[in-house]
Amino acid sequence: MTADTTAGSFLAFVREQQHAVEAALLALLPAPTQRPQRLHEAMHYALFPGGKRLRPMLVLLGCRATGGDLRAALPAAAALECLHTYSLVHDDLPCMDDDDLRRGRPTCHKVHGEAMALLAGDALLTVAFEGAADAGAAAVVELARAAGSLGMVGGQVEDLAAEGDPTHHTLARVQWIHDHKTGALITASLLVGAHAAFVGTPAGAAPASILVPLRRYGDLLGRAFQIADDCLDLTGTAAELGKNPLADVALGKLTWPAMIGLEPSLQAARDLAAEARAMVPTVLAATAAARPSVGSMLDAAAGLLQDVASYAVERRS
Ligand code: GRG
């Protein structure tokens, strides 16, 4: 993750937790030497060294903001990264966005072939549910809904449809696509972390009083993140992004800057991040009410939730 001016505590948290997240990923994944070796090698290729690891960090933040022990959330954190990586591998396939550069390297199908990349994506998707199970049944349901036809895959379908249909481009349509294609998994990361925080408690899963404000915060964060992503496609370099810039333009994608221009889009992302930051006290008040004993941990969690919202729009990669 890149350094910037206002996301300090989040970037420090990432540095602190990086090693544990990588170890959790290695623990969840079969070794590349295990049969079928070609499949496991392709899965490892897609995952390591990886990207920003934002979603696993959000799982840990969701756990911290709801008073949990981060160690309990690590398998679920790895799960979110596996599921996200599956979506990138499939998104890059010739039948989708047809890209040859991802995370600074040739895409999985360029190195391992189309069939193996497809299957590596499938296997990353399924192993994710093994990791999520550690956070309980509610976490599994949350993840399944966010990843499926009512979430990420549904968003991808509408994204592809919008590419070939430039006469019906509206802000409402782009927002729907963003909420499903990207936002659903970002929100699910936080909620899965919250459920992990309640494993072993009498409730067994996070209560609605916490989930409702945390979901709202996640939805705002997801919107801000994807608008920033659309803008980076125009302003970033391949070295910064680890993927080809101007890919959205080449594909005729429906994006915020295509609709309203770059500067108004950046402002919209900043406004959404500010709205997300404004939700933080409500999220933490809900935790404090549900779990009075964890009150002292919550100040640090507040700073982290504020800072990741700034990071989502200030990042350069
Ligand atoms: C089922 C064949 C098949 C394909 C599905 C589900 C899917 C393909 C695609 C999901 C849509 C998608 C890839 C959305 C992109 C969201 C996004 C902003 C990705 C980039 O996330 P970063 O910047 O990436 O966090 P890193 O590499 O840092 O993890």
mmCIF file of C-alpha atoms and ligand atoms in Angstrom:
data_model
loop_
_atom_site.group_PDB
_atom_site.id
_atom_site.type_symbol
_atom_site.label_atom_id
_atom_site.label_comp_id
_atom_site.label_asym_id
_atom_site.label_seq_id
_atom_site.Cartn_x
_atom_site.Cartn_y
_atom_site.Cartn_z
ATOM 1 C CA MET A 1 0.000 0.000 0.000
ATOM 2 C CA THR A 2 1.246 3.495 -0.810
ATOM 3 C CA ALA A 3 1.995 6.173 1.767
ATOM 4 C CA ASP A 4 -0.219 9.242 1.946
ATOM 5 C CA THR A 5 -1.058 12.033 4.292
ATOM 6 C CA THR A 6 -4.210 11.046 6.175
ATOM 7 C CA ALA A 7 -4.452 7.262 6.159
ATOM 8 C CA GLY A 8 -1.614 6.835 8.672
ATOM 9 C CA SER A 9 -3.113 4.551 11.311
ATOM 10 C CA PHE A 10 -4.563 2.248 8.660
ATOM 11 C CA LEU A 11 -1.230 1.955 6.853
ATOM 12 C CA ALA A 12 0.494 1.164 10.162
ATOM 13 C CA PHE A 13 -2.187 -1.479 10.846
ATOM 14 C CA VAL A 14 -1.526 -3.032 7.424
ATOM 15 C CA ARG A 15 2.207 -3.244 8.152
ATOM 16 C CA GLU A 16 1.473 -4.779 11.563
ATOM 17 C CA GLN A 17 -0.944 -7.423 10.246
ATOM 18 C CA GLN A 18 0.662 -8.185 6.873
ATOM 19 C CA HIS A 19 2.682 -11.142 8.087
ATOM 20 C CA ALA A 20 -0.287 -12.763 9.875
ATOM 21 C CA VAL A 21 -2.479 -12.370 6.772
ATOM 22 C CA GLU A 22 0.134 -13.978 4.497
ATOM 23 C CA ALA A 23 0.523 -16.848 6.975
ATOM 24 C CA ALA A 24 -3.264 -17.328 7.106
ATOM 25 C CA LEU A 25 -3.379 -17.481 3.296
ATOM 26 C CA LEU A 26 -0.654 -20.125 3.213
ATOM 27 C CA ALA A 27 -2.466 -22.097 5.914
ATOM 28 C CA LEU A 28 -5.757 -22.033 3.994
ATOM 29 C CA LEU A 29 -4.319 -22.967 0.603
ATOM 30 C CA PRO A 30 -3.082 -26.443 -0.376
ATOM 31 C CA ALA A 31 0.702 -26.364 -1.000
ATOM 32 C CA PRO A 32 1.789 -25.859 -4.627
ATOM 33 C CA THR A 33 3.527 -29.241 -4.438
ATOM 34 C CA GLN A 34 0.241 -31.015 -3.676
ATOM 35 C CA ARG A 35 -1.538 -32.928 -6.462
ATOM 36 C CA PRO A 36 -2.879 -31.610 -8.820
ATOM 37 C CA GLN A 37 0.272 -29.546 -8.793
ATOM 38 C CA ARG A 38 -0.552 -27.430 -11.872
ATOM 39 C CA LEU A 39 -3.781 -26.252 -10.292
ATOM 40 C CA HIS A 40 -2.202 -25.386 -6.958
ATOM 41 C CA GLU A 41 0.667 -23.604 -8.685
ATOM 42 C CA ALA A 42 -1.837 -21.463 -10.603
ATOM 43 C CA MET A 43 -3.694 -20.629 -7.360
ATOM 44 C CA HIS A 44 -0.444 -19.614 -5.671
ATOM 45 C CA TYR A 45 0.587 -17.604 -8.726
ATOM 46 C CA ALA A 46 -2.633 -15.592 -8.552
ATOM 47 C CA LEU A 47 -2.349 -14.995 -4.800
ATOM 48 C CA PHE A 48 1.351 -14.330 -4.187
ATOM 49 C CA PRO A 49 2.816 -11.764 -3.924
ATOM 50 C CA GLY A 50 -0.689 -10.358 -4.382
ATOM 51 C CA GLY A 51 -2.084 -6.850 -4.270
ATOM 52 C CA LYS A 52 -3.065 -4.453 -1.523
ATOM 53 C CA ARG A 53 -4.808 -7.099 0.628
ATOM 54 C CA LEU A 54 -7.544 -4.561 1.372
ATOM 55 C CA ARG A 55 -10.347 -7.076 1.911
ATOM 56 C CA PRO A 56 -8.516 -9.226 4.496
ATOM 57 C CA MET A 57 -7.532 -6.019 6.302
ATOM 58 C CA LEU A 58 -11.212 -5.002 6.319
ATOM 59 C CA VAL A 59 -12.135 -8.370 7.849
ATOM 60 C CA LEU A 60 -9.651 -7.650 10.638
ATOM 61 C CA LEU A 61 -11.001 -4.108 11.022
ATOM 62 C CA GLY A 62 -14.574 -5.432 11.183
ATOM 63 C CA CYS A 63 -13.451 -7.753 13.969
ATOM 64 C CA ARG A 64 -11.581 -5.017 15.840
ATOM 65 C CA ALA A 65 -14.468 -2.521 15.526
ATOM 66 C CA THR A 66 -16.794 -5.061 17.122
ATOM 67 C CA GLY A 67 -14.529 -5.963 20.017
ATOM 68 C CA GLY A 68 -13.073 -9.269 18.759
ATOM 69 C CA ASP A 69 -9.660 -10.884 18.944
ATOM 70 C CA LEU A 70 -8.017 -10.503 15.530
ATOM 71 C CA ARG A 71 -6.599 -14.030 15.647
ATOM 72 C CA ALA A 72 -10.158 -15.377 15.439
ATOM 73 C CA ALA A 73 -10.700 -13.531 12.157
ATOM 74 C CA LEU A 74 -7.528 -14.574 10.294
ATOM 75 C CA PRO A 75 -8.941 -17.633 8.432
ATOM 76 C CA ALA A 76 -11.894 -15.486 7.334
ATOM 77 C CA ALA A 77 -9.521 -12.705 6.297
ATOM 78 C CA ALA A 78 -7.675 -15.208 4.084
ATOM 79 C CA ALA A 79 -11.032 -16.369 2.724
ATOM 80 C CA LEU A 80 -11.973 -12.876 1.544
ATOM 81 C CA GLU A 81 -8.651 -12.495 -0.256
ATOM 82 C CA CYS A 82 -9.087 -15.885 -1.981
ATOM 83 C CA LEU A 83 -12.565 -14.965 -3.128
ATOM 84 C CA HIS A 84 -11.449 -11.534 -4.353
ATOM 85 C CA THR A 85 -8.492 -13.087 -6.197
ATOM 86 C CA TYR A 86 -10.802 -15.576 -7.922
ATOM 87 C CA SER A 87 -12.831 -12.626 -9.221
ATOM 88 C CA LEU A 88 -9.689 -10.970 -10.615
ATOM 89 C CA VAL A 89 -8.506 -14.179 -12.326
ATOM 90 C CA HIS A 90 -11.895 -14.658 -13.987
ATOM 91 C CA ASP A 91 -12.271 -10.945 -14.751
ATOM 92 C CA ASP A 92 -9.004 -11.045 -16.726
ATOM 93 C CA LEU A 93 -10.031 -14.006 -18.916
ATOM 94 C CA PRO A 94 -10.503 -13.423 -22.656
ATOM 95 C CA CYS A 95 -14.269 -13.961 -22.303
ATOM 96 C CA MET A 96 -14.414 -11.139 -19.702
ATOM 97 C CA ASP A 97 -12.085 -8.101 -19.771
ATOM 98 C CA ASP A 98 -9.286 -9.936 -21.623
ATOM 99 C CA ASP A 99 -6.320 -8.451 -19.751
ATOM 100 C CA ASP A 100 -2.682 -9.466 -19.801
ATOM 101 C CA LEU A 101 -1.333 -7.608 -16.737
ATOM 102 C CA ARG A 102 -2.432 -7.980 -13.112
ATOM 103 C CA ARG A 103 -0.656 -7.206 -9.860
ATOM 104 C CA GLY A 104 2.428 -6.242 -11.840
ATOM 105 C CA ARG A 105 2.722 -9.591 -13.652
ATOM 106 C CA PRO A 106 1.226 -11.410 -16.634
ATOM 107 C CA THR A 107 -2.330 -12.521 -15.803
ATOM 108 C CA CYS A 108 -2.940 -16.057 -14.554
ATOM 109 C CA HIS A 109 -4.279 -17.325 -17.896
ATOM 110 C CA LYS A 110 -1.294 -15.873 -19.795
ATOM 111 C CA VAL A 111 1.042 -18.015 -17.676
ATOM 112 C CA HIS A 112 -1.044 -21.072 -16.813
ATOM 113 C CA GLY A 113 -3.465 -21.203 -19.751
ATOM 114 C CA GLU A 114 -7.152 -20.413 -19.880
ATOM 115 C CA ALA A 115 -8.478 -23.732 -18.604
ATOM 116 C CA MET A 116 -6.154 -23.770 -15.586
ATOM 117 C CA ALA A 117 -6.900 -20.116 -14.757
ATOM 118 C CA LEU A 118 -10.635 -20.828 -14.880
ATOM 119 C CA LEU A 119 -10.212 -23.824 -12.585
ATOM 120 C CA ALA A 120 -7.802 -21.994 -10.245
ATOM 121 C CA GLY A 121 -10.470 -19.292 -9.882
ATOM 122 C CA ASP A 122 -13.104 -21.943 -9.119
ATOM 123 C CA ALA A 123 -10.860 -23.533 -6.506
ATOM 124 C CA LEU A 124 -10.058 -20.152 -4.900
ATOM 125 C CA LEU A 125 -13.778 -19.455 -4.679
ATOM 126 C CA THR A 126 -14.542 -22.755 -2.985
ATOM 127 C CA VAL A 127 -11.614 -22.738 -0.568
ATOM 128 C CA ALA A 128 -12.807 -19.306 0.553
ATOM 129 C CA PHE A 129 -15.857 -20.916 2.153
ATOM 130 C CA GLU A 130 -13.621 -23.249 4.132
ATOM 131 C CA GLY A 131 -11.927 -20.200 5.671
ATOM 132 C CA ALA A 132 -15.168 -18.281 6.187
ATOM 133 C CA ALA A 133 -16.673 -21.226 8.098
ATOM 134 C CA ASP A 134 -14.340 -20.349 10.988
ATOM 135 C CA ALA A 135 -16.371 -17.161 11.451
ATOM 136 C CA GLY A 136 -19.629 -19.114 11.714
ATOM 137 C CA ALA A 137 -22.696 -19.846 9.597
ATOM 138 C CA ALA A 138 -23.830 -16.198 9.481
ATOM 139 C CA ALA A 139 -20.477 -15.243 7.941
ATOM 140 C CA VAL A 140 -20.774 -17.975 5.312
ATOM 141 C CA VAL A 141 -24.253 -16.783 4.331
ATOM 142 C CA GLU A 142 -23.074 -13.156 4.193
ATOM 143 C CA LEU A 143 -20.167 -14.084 1.925
ATOM 144 C CA ALA A 144 -22.248 -16.322 -0.348
ATOM 145 C CA ARG A 145 -24.823 -13.565 -0.904
ATOM 146 C CA ALA A 146 -22.206 -10.891 -1.510
ATOM 147 C CA ALA A 147 -20.287 -13.025 -4.017
ATOM 148 C CA GLY A 148 -23.192 -14.481 -5.997
ATOM 149 C CA SER A 149 -25.881 -13.427 -8.449
ATOM 150 C CA LEU A 150 -27.325 -10.838 -6.046
ATOM 151 C CA GLY A 151 -23.857 -9.371 -5.438
ATOM 152 C CA MET A 152 -20.519 -9.471 -7.245
ATOM 153 C CA VAL A 153 -21.369 -11.846 -10.101
ATOM 154 C CA GLY A 154 -24.645 -9.976 -10.694
ATOM 155 C CA GLY A 155 -22.679 -6.708 -10.830
ATOM 156 C CA GLN A 156 -20.259 -8.196 -13.331
ATOM 157 C CA VAL A 157 -23.156 -9.275 -15.564
ATOM 158 C CA GLU A 158 -24.587 -5.750 -15.603
ATOM 159 C CA ASP A 159 -21.110 -4.273 -16.111
ATOM 160 C CA LEU A 160 -20.615 -6.393 -19.250
ATOM 161 C CA ALA A 161 -24.117 -5.524 -20.459
ATOM 162 C CA ALA A 162 -23.458 -1.790 -20.049
ATOM 163 C CA GLU A 163 -20.289 -2.041 -22.186
ATOM 164 C CA GLY A 164 -22.339 -2.798 -25.273
ATOM 165 C CA ASP A 165 -25.171 -0.414 -24.480
ATOM 166 C CA PRO A 166 -23.800 3.168 -24.413
ATOM 167 C CA THR A 167 -27.175 4.794 -24.996
ATOM 168 C CA HIS A 168 -28.445 3.801 -21.560
ATOM 169 C CA HIS A 169 -25.600 5.067 -19.395
ATOM 170 C CA THR A 170 -26.848 6.830 -16.266
ATOM 171 C CA LEU A 171 -25.344 7.548 -12.851
ATOM 172 C CA ALA A 172 -27.983 5.320 -11.240
ATOM 173 C CA ARG A 173 -26.856 2.445 -13.456
ATOM 174 C CA VAL A 174 -23.145 2.921 -12.734
ATOM 175 C CA GLN A 175 -23.859 3.149 -9.003
ATOM 176 C CA TRP A 176 -25.851 -0.116 -9.095
ATOM 177 C CA ILE A 177 -22.988 -1.831 -10.916
ATOM 178 C CA HIS A 178 -20.405 -0.504 -8.429
ATOM 179 C CA ASP A 179 -22.486 -1.489 -5.396
ATOM 180 C CA HIS A 180 -22.745 -5.053 -6.653
ATOM 181 C CA LYS A 181 -19.477 -5.635 -8.512
ATOM 182 C CA THR A 182 -17.210 -4.106 -5.853
ATOM 183 C CA GLY A 183 -19.153 -2.795 -2.861
ATOM 184 C CA ALA A 184 -20.820 -6.075 -1.921
ATOM 185 C CA LEU A 185 -17.490 -7.796 -1.174
ATOM 186 C CA ILE A 186 -16.047 -4.771 0.635
ATOM 187 C CA THR A 187 -19.095 -4.616 2.915
ATOM 188 C CA ALA A 188 -19.067 -8.402 3.383
ATOM 189 C CA SER A 189 -15.421 -8.225 4.492
ATOM 190 C CA LEU A 190 -16.377 -5.959 7.402
ATOM 191 C CA LEU A 191 -19.463 -8.001 8.318
ATOM 192 C CA VAL A 192 -17.625 -11.338 8.192
ATOM 193 C CA GLY A 193 -15.030 -9.815 10.555
ATOM 194 C CA ALA A 194 -17.839 -8.717 12.858
ATOM 195 C CA HIS A 195 -19.284 -12.230 12.913
ATOM 196 C CA ALA A 196 -15.826 -13.641 13.688
ATOM 197 C CA ALA A 197 -15.706 -11.335 16.716
ATOM 198 C CA PHE A 198 -18.799 -13.043 18.153
ATOM 199 C CA VAL A 199 -17.761 -16.680 17.649
ATOM 200 C CA GLY A 200 -17.681 -18.347 21.053
ATOM 201 C CA THR A 201 -19.960 -15.720 22.666
ATOM 202 C CA PRO A 202 -23.540 -16.614 23.712
ATOM 203 C CA ALA A 203 -24.904 -14.695 20.675
ATOM 204 C CA GLY A 204 -22.646 -16.673 18.281
ATOM 205 C CA ALA A 205 -22.900 -13.977 15.575
ATOM 206 C CA ALA A 206 -22.896 -10.177 15.398
ATOM 207 C CA PRO A 207 -26.266 -8.612 16.266
ATOM 208 C CA ALA A 208 -28.326 -6.515 13.832
ATOM 209 C CA SER A 209 -27.708 -3.435 16.003
ATOM 210 C CA ILE A 210 -24.039 -3.582 14.876
ATOM 211 C CA LEU A 211 -24.555 -5.018 11.384
ATOM 212 C CA VAL A 212 -26.895 -2.249 10.200
ATOM 213 C CA PRO A 213 -24.508 0.716 10.747
ATOM 214 C CA LEU A 214 -21.465 -1.350 9.734
ATOM 215 C CA ARG A 215 -23.199 -2.275 6.468
ATOM 216 C CA ARG A 216 -23.970 1.373 5.779
ATOM 217 C CA TYR A 217 -20.342 2.322 6.476
ATOM 218 C CA GLY A 218 -19.127 -0.503 4.169
ATOM 219 C CA ASP A 219 -21.480 0.484 1.365
ATOM 220 C CA LEU A 220 -20.174 4.071 1.428
ATOM 221 C CA LEU A 221 -16.584 2.852 1.562
ATOM 222 C CA GLY A 222 -17.185 0.495 -1.386
ATOM 223 C CA ARG A 223 -18.666 3.280 -3.498
ATOM 224 C CA ALA A 224 -15.788 5.625 -2.720
ATOM 225 C CA PHE A 225 -13.264 2.862 -3.473
ATOM 226 C CA GLN A 226 -14.712 2.007 -6.894
ATOM 227 C CA ILE A 227 -15.081 5.625 -8.029
ATOM 228 C CA ALA A 228 -11.424 6.122 -7.066
ATOM 229 C CA ASP A 229 -10.642 2.960 -9.059
ATOM 230 C CA ASP A 230 -12.401 4.393 -12.127
ATOM 231 C CA CYS A 231 -10.348 7.589 -11.756
ATOM 232 C CA LEU A 232 -7.073 5.686 -11.319
ATOM 233 C CA ASP A 233 -7.753 3.913 -14.611
ATOM 234 C CA LEU A 234 -7.378 7.372 -16.211
ATOM 235 C CA THR A 235 -4.602 8.874 -14.092
ATOM 236 C CA GLY A 236 -2.469 5.922 -12.926
ATOM 237 C CA THR A 237 0.488 4.299 -14.660
ATOM 238 C CA ALA A 238 0.953 0.555 -15.215
ATOM 239 C CA ALA A 239 3.812 0.664 -12.676
ATOM 240 C CA GLU A 240 1.550 2.204 -10.017
ATOM 241 C CA LEU A 241 -1.532 0.098 -10.731
ATOM 242 C CA GLY A 242 0.100 -3.233 -11.591
ATOM 243 C CA LYS A 243 -2.462 -3.465 -14.408
ATOM 244 C CA ASN A 244 -2.988 -1.714 -17.718
ATOM 245 C CA PRO A 245 -4.322 1.847 -17.357
ATOM 246 C CA LEU A 246 -7.054 3.125 -19.701
ATOM 247 C CA ALA A 247 -8.554 -0.388 -19.838
ATOM 248 C CA ASP A 248 -12.041 0.972 -19.029
ATOM 249 C CA VAL A 249 -11.782 3.485 -21.866
ATOM 250 C CA ALA A 250 -10.645 0.793 -24.313
ATOM 251 C CA LEU A 251 -13.603 -1.426 -23.375
ATOM 252 C CA GLY A 252 -16.151 1.426 -23.389
ATOM 253 C CA LYS A 253 -16.984 0.735 -19.728
ATOM 254 C CA LEU A 254 -19.640 2.664 -17.893
ATOM 255 C CA THR A 255 -17.632 4.604 -15.259
ATOM 256 C CA TRP A 256 -18.063 7.734 -13.133
ATOM 257 C CA PRO A 257 -15.488 9.827 -15.032
ATOM 258 C CA ALA A 258 -17.069 8.778 -18.346
ATOM 259 C CA MET A 259 -20.391 10.095 -17.021
ATOM 260 C CA ILE A 260 -19.419 13.314 -15.216
ATOM 261 C CA GLY A 261 -15.681 13.890 -15.775
ATOM 262 C CA LEU A 262 -12.584 13.250 -13.676
ATOM 263 C CA GLU A 263 -12.612 16.101 -11.137
ATOM 264 C CA PRO A 264 -16.329 15.819 -10.220
ATOM 265 C CA SER A 265 -15.807 12.055 -9.851
ATOM 266 C CA LEU A 266 -12.859 12.561 -7.489
ATOM 267 C CA GLN A 267 -15.009 14.974 -5.500
ATOM 268 C CA ALA A 268 -17.847 12.427 -5.360
ATOM 269 C CA ALA A 269 -15.380 9.830 -4.018
ATOM 270 C CA ARG A 270 -14.097 12.277 -1.387
ATOM 271 C CA ASP A 271 -17.679 13.115 -0.350
ATOM 272 C CA LEU A 272 -18.551 9.432 0.036
ATOM 273 C CA ALA A 273 -15.406 8.837 2.114
ATOM 274 C CA ALA A 274 -16.422 11.757 4.354
ATOM 275 C CA GLU A 275 -19.908 10.228 4.718
ATOM 276 C CA ALA A 276 -18.320 6.895 5.659
ATOM 277 C CA ARG A 277 -16.124 8.627 8.254
ATOM 278 C CA ALA A 278 -19.215 10.303 9.693
ATOM 279 C CA MET A 279 -20.762 6.852 10.246
ATOM 280 C CA VAL A 280 -17.878 5.653 12.436
ATOM 281 C CA PRO A 281 -19.178 6.939 15.795
ATOM 282 C CA THR A 282 -22.520 5.200 15.147
ATOM 283 C CA VAL A 283 -20.775 1.882 14.416
ATOM 284 C CA LEU A 284 -18.684 2.089 17.558
ATOM 285 C CA ALA A 285 -21.590 3.216 19.738
ATOM 286 C CA ALA A 286 -23.432 0.073 18.591
ATOM 287 C CA THR A 287 -20.460 -2.097 19.632
ATOM 288 C CA ALA A 288 -20.147 -0.306 22.973
ATOM 289 C CA ALA A 289 -23.856 -0.907 23.657
ATOM 290 C CA ALA A 290 -23.706 -4.598 22.707
ATOM 291 C CA ARG A 291 -20.359 -5.326 24.420
ATOM 292 C CA PRO A 292 -19.700 -2.804 27.217
ATOM 293 C CA SER A 293 -16.550 -4.694 28.298
ATOM 294 C CA VAL A 294 -14.617 -3.863 25.099
ATOM 295 C CA GLY A 295 -15.073 -0.089 25.306
ATOM 296 C CA SER A 296 -11.383 0.683 25.801
ATOM 297 C CA MET A 297 -10.368 -0.913 22.443
ATOM 298 C CA LEU A 298 -12.739 1.206 20.436
ATOM 299 C CA ASP A 299 -10.828 4.489 20.167
ATOM 300 C CA ALA A 300 -8.110 2.823 18.105
ATOM 301 C CA ALA A 301 -10.765 1.097 15.983
ATOM 302 C CA ALA A 302 -12.418 4.470 15.312
ATOM 303 C CA GLY A 303 -9.157 5.888 13.959
ATOM 304 C CA LEU A 304 -8.685 2.848 11.712
ATOM 305 C CA LEU A 305 -12.177 3.029 10.215
ATOM 306 C CA GLN A 306 -11.711 6.750 9.577
ATOM 307 C CA ASP A 307 -8.318 6.268 7.983
ATOM 308 C CA VAL A 308 -9.265 3.411 5.665
ATOM 309 C CA ALA A 309 -11.996 5.646 4.208
ATOM 310 C CA SER A 310 -9.348 8.277 3.431
ATOM 311 C CA TYR A 311 -7.036 5.610 2.042
ATOM 312 C CA ALA A 312 -9.742 4.343 -0.337
ATOM 313 C CA VAL A 313 -9.739 7.654 -2.216
ATOM 314 C CA GLU A 314 -6.140 8.856 -1.760
ATOM 315 C CA ARG A 315 -4.367 5.676 -2.858
ATOM 316 C CA ARG A 316 -2.302 5.573 -6.041
ATOM 317 C CA SER A 317 -2.573 1.827 -6.614
HETATM 318 C C1 GRG B 1 -17.780 -16.064 -13.007
HETATM 319 C C2 GRG B 1 -16.378 -16.246 -15.147
HETATM 320 C C3 GRG B 1 -16.827 -15.469 -13.966
HETATM 321 C C4 GRG B 1 -16.344 -14.223 -13.786
HETATM 322 C C5 GRG B 1 -16.731 -13.408 -12.700
HETATM 323 C C6 GRG B 1 -17.032 -11.958 -10.439
HETATM 324 C C7 GRG B 1 -16.187 -11.457 -11.509
HETATM 325 C C8 GRG B 1 -15.833 -12.279 -12.661
HETATM 326 C C9 GRG B 1 -15.693 -10.243 -11.480
HETATM 327 C C10 GRG B 1 -15.952 -9.360 -10.354
HETATM 328 C C11 GRG B 1 -15.874 -8.000 -10.732
HETATM 329 C C12 GRG B 1 -14.565 -7.357 -10.445
HETATM 330 C C13 GRG B 1 -13.285 -8.016 -10.850
HETATM 331 C C14 GRG B 1 -14.601 -6.180 -9.875
HETATM 332 C C15 GRG B 1 -13.372 -5.399 -9.669
HETATM 333 C C16 GRG B 1 -13.333 -4.841 -8.299
HETATM 334 C C17 GRG B 1 -11.987 -4.188 -8.092
HETATM 335 C C18 GRG B 1 -11.947 -2.725 -7.846
HETATM 336 C C19 GRG B 1 -10.884 -4.899 -8.129
HETATM 337 C C20 GRG B 1 -9.529 -4.390 -7.805
HETATM 338 O O1 GRG B 1 -9.380 -4.489 -6.399
HETATM 339 P P1 GRG B 1 -8.029 -4.025 -5.693
HETATM 340 O O2 GRG B 1 -7.637 -2.681 -6.216
HETATM 341 O O3 GRG B 1 -7.013 -5.119 -6.248
HETATM 342 O O4 GRG B 1 -8.201 -4.141 -4.232
HETATM 343 P P2 GRG B 1 -5.728 -5.778 -5.549
HETATM 344 O O5 GRG B 1 -4.973 -6.411 -6.680
HETATM 345 O O6 GRG B 1 -4.955 -4.690 -4.855
HETATM 346 O O7 GRG B 1 -6.232 -6.801 -4.586
#
